[in-house]
PDB file of C-alpha atoms in Angstrom:
ATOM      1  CA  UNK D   1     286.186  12.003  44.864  1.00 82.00           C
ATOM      2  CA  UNK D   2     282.752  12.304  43.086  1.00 89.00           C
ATOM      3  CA  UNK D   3     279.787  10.797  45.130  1.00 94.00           C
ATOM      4  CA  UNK D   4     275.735  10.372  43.673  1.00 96.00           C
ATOM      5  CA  UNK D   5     273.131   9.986  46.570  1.00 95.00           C
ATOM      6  CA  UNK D   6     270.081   8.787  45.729  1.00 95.00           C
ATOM      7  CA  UNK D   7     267.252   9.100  47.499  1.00 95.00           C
ATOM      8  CA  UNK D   8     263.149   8.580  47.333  1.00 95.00           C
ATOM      9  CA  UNK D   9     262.599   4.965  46.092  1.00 93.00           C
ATOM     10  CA  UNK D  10     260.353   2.480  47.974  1.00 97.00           C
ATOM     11  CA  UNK D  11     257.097   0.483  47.672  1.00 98.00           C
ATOM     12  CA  UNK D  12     254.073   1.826  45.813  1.00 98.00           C
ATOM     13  CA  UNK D  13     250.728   0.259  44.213  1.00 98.00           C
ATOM     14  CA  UNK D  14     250.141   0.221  40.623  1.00 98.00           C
ATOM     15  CA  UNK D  15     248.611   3.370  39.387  1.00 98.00           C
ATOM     16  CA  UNK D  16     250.924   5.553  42.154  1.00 98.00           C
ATOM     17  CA  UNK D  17     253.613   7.845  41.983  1.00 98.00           C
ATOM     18  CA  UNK D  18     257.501   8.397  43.845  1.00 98.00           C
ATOM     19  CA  UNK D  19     260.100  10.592  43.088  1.00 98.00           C
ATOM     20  CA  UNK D  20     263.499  10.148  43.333  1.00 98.00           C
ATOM     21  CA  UNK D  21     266.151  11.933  44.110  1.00 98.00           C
ATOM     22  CA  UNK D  22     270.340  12.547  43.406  1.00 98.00           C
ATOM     23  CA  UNK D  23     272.944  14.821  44.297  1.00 97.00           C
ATOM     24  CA  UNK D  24     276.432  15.146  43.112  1.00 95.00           C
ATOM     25  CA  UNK D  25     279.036  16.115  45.306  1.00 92.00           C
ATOM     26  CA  UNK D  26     282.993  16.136  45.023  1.00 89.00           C
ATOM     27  CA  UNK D  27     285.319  18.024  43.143  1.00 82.00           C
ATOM     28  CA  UNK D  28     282.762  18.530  39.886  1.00 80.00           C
ATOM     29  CA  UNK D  29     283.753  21.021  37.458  1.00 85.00           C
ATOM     30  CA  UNK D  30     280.749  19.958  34.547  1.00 91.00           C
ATOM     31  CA  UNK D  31     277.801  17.739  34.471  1.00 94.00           C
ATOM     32  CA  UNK D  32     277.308  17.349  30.982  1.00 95.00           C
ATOM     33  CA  UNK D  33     274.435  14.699  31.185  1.00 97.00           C
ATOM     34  CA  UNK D  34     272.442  13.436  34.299  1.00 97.00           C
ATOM     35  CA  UNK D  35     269.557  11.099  34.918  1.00 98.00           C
ATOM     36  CA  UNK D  36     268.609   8.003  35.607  1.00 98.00           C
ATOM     37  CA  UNK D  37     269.024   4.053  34.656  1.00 98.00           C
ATOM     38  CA  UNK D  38     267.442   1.399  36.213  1.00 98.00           C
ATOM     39  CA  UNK D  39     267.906  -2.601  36.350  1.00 98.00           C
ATOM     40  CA  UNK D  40     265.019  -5.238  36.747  1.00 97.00           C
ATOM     41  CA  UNK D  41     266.141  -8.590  38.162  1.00 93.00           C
ATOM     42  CA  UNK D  42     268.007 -10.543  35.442  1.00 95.00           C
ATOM     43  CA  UNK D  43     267.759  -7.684  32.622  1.00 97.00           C
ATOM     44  CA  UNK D  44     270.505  -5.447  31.788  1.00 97.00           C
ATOM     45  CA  UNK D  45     270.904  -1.838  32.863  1.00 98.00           C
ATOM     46  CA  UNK D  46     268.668   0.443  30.622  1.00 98.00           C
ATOM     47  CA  UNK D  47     268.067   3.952  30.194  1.00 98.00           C
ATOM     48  CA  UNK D  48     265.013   5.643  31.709  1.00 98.00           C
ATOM     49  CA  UNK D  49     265.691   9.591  31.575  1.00 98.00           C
ATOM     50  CA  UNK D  50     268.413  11.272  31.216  1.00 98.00           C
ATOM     51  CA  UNK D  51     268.525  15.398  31.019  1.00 98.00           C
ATOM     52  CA  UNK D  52     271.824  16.884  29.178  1.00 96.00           C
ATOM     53  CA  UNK D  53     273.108  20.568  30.748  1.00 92.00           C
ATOM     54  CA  UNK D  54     271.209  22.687  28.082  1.00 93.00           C
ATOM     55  CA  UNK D  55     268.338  21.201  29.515  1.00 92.00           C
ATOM     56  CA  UNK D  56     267.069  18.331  27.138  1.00 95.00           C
ATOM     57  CA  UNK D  57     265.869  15.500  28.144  1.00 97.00           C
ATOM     58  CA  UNK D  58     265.695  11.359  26.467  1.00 98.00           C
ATOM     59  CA  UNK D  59     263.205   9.323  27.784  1.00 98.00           C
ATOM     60  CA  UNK D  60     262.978   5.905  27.214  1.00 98.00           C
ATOM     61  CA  UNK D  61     259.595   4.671  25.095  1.00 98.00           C
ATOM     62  CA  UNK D  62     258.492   2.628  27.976  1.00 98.00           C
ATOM     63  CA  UNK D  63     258.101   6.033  30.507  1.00 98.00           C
ATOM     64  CA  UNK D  64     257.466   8.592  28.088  1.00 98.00           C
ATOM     65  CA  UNK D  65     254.527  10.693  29.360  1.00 97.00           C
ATOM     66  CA  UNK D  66     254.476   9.105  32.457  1.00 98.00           C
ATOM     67  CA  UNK D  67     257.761  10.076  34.213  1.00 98.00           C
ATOM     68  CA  UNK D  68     259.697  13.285  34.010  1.00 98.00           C
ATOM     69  CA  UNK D  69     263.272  14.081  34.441  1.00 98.00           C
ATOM     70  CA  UNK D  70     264.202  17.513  35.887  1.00 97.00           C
ATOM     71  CA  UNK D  71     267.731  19.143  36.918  1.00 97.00           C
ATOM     72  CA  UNK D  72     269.325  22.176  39.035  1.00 95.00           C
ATOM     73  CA  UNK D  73     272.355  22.398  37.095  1.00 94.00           C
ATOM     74  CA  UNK D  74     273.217  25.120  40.217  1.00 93.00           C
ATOM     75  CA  UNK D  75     272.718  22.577  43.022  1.00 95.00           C
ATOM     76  CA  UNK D  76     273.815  19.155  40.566  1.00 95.00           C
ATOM     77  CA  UNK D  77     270.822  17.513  41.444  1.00 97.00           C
ATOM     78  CA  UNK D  78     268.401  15.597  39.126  1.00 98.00           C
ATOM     79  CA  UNK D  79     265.009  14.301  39.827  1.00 98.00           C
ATOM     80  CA  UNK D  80     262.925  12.260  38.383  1.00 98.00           C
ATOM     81  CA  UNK D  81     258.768  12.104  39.023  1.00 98.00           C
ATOM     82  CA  UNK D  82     257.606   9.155  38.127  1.00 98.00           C
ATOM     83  CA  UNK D  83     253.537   8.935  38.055  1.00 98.00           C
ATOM     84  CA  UNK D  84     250.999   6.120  36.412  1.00 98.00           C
ATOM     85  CA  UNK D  85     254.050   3.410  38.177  1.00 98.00           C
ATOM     86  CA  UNK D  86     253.563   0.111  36.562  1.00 98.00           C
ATOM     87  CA  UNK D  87     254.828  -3.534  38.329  1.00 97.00           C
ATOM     88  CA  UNK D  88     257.237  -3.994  35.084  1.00 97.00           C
ATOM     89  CA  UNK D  89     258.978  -0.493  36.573  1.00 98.00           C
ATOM     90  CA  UNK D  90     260.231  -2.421  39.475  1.00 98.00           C
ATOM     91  CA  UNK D  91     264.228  -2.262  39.435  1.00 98.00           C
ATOM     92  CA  UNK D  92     266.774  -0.862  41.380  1.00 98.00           C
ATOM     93  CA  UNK D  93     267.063   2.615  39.744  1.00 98.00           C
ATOM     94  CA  UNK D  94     270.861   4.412  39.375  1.00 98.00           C
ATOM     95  CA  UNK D  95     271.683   8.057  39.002  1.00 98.00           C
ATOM     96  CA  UNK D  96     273.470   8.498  36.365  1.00 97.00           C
ATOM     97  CA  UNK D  97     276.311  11.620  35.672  1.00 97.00           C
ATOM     98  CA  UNK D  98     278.601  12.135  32.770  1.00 96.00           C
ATOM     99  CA  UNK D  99     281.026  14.756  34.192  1.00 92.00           C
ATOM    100  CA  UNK D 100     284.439  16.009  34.420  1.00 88.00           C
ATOM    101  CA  UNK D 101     286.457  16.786  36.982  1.00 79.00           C
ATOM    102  CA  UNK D 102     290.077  17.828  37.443  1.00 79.00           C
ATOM    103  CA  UNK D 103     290.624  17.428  33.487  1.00 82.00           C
ATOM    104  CA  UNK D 104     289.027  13.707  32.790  1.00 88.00           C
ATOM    105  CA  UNK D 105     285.944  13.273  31.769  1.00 91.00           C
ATOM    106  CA  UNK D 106     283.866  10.173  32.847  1.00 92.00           C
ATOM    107  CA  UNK D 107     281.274   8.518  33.644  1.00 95.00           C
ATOM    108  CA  UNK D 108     279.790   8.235  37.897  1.00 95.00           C
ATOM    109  CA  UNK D 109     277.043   6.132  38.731  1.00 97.00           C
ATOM    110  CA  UNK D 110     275.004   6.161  42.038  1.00 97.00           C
ATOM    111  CA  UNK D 111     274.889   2.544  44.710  1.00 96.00           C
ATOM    112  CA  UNK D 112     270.761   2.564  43.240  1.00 97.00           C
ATOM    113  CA  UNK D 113     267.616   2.605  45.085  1.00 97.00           C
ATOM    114  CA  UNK D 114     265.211  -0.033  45.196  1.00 98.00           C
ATOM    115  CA  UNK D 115     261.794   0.671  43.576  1.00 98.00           C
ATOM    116  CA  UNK D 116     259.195  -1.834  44.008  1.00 98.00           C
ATOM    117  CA  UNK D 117     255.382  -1.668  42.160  1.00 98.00           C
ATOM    118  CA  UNK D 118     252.706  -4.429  43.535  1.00 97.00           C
ATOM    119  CA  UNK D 119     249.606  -4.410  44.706  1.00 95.00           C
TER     120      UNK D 119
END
């Protein structure tokens, strides 16, 4: 059984910065992309960064230049640094992993952290 943690969200000002965190653990035999979605109240799930195993990364147009993905392919762990937080980046943020793992590859998703921007 394949588990993401996440970890690092909270409440921050406009203007601030948080990082958050995931791991992967489980039986994992490749991570082919990892990253991170996120889902404001009443919008659908969208993408915000994701970072494939040769190391490159998608960004959504909305955090381009102000958040960056990173990953330690050796530990399965992606971060993401988010900096210059805006109120419309409140929403529950989900690690994201396309893997595979005893033959089957698929899609895992994290339980989301909260991330809140307001003054």
């Amino acid at each position: 059984q394949v588990q993401l943690v996440e970890s690092g969200g909270g409440l921050v000002q406009p203007g601030g910065s948080l990082r958050l965190s995931c791991a992967a653990s489980g039986n994992i035999f490749t991570i082919y992309n990892m990253g991170w979605y996120r889902q404001a109240p009443g919008k659908q799930r969208e993408l915000v960064a994701v970072m494939s195993n040769n190391g490159r990364p998608n960004y959504a147009d909305s955090v381009r230049g102000r958040f960056t993905v990173s990953r330690d392919n050796a530990k399965n762990t992606v971060s993401l640094q988010m900096n210059s937080l805006k109120p419309e980046d409140t929403a529950v943020y989900f690690c994201y992993a396309d893997l595979a793992g005893r033959g089957v590859r698929y899609d895992k998703w994290g339980q989301g952290t909260q991330v809140t921007v307001s003054s």
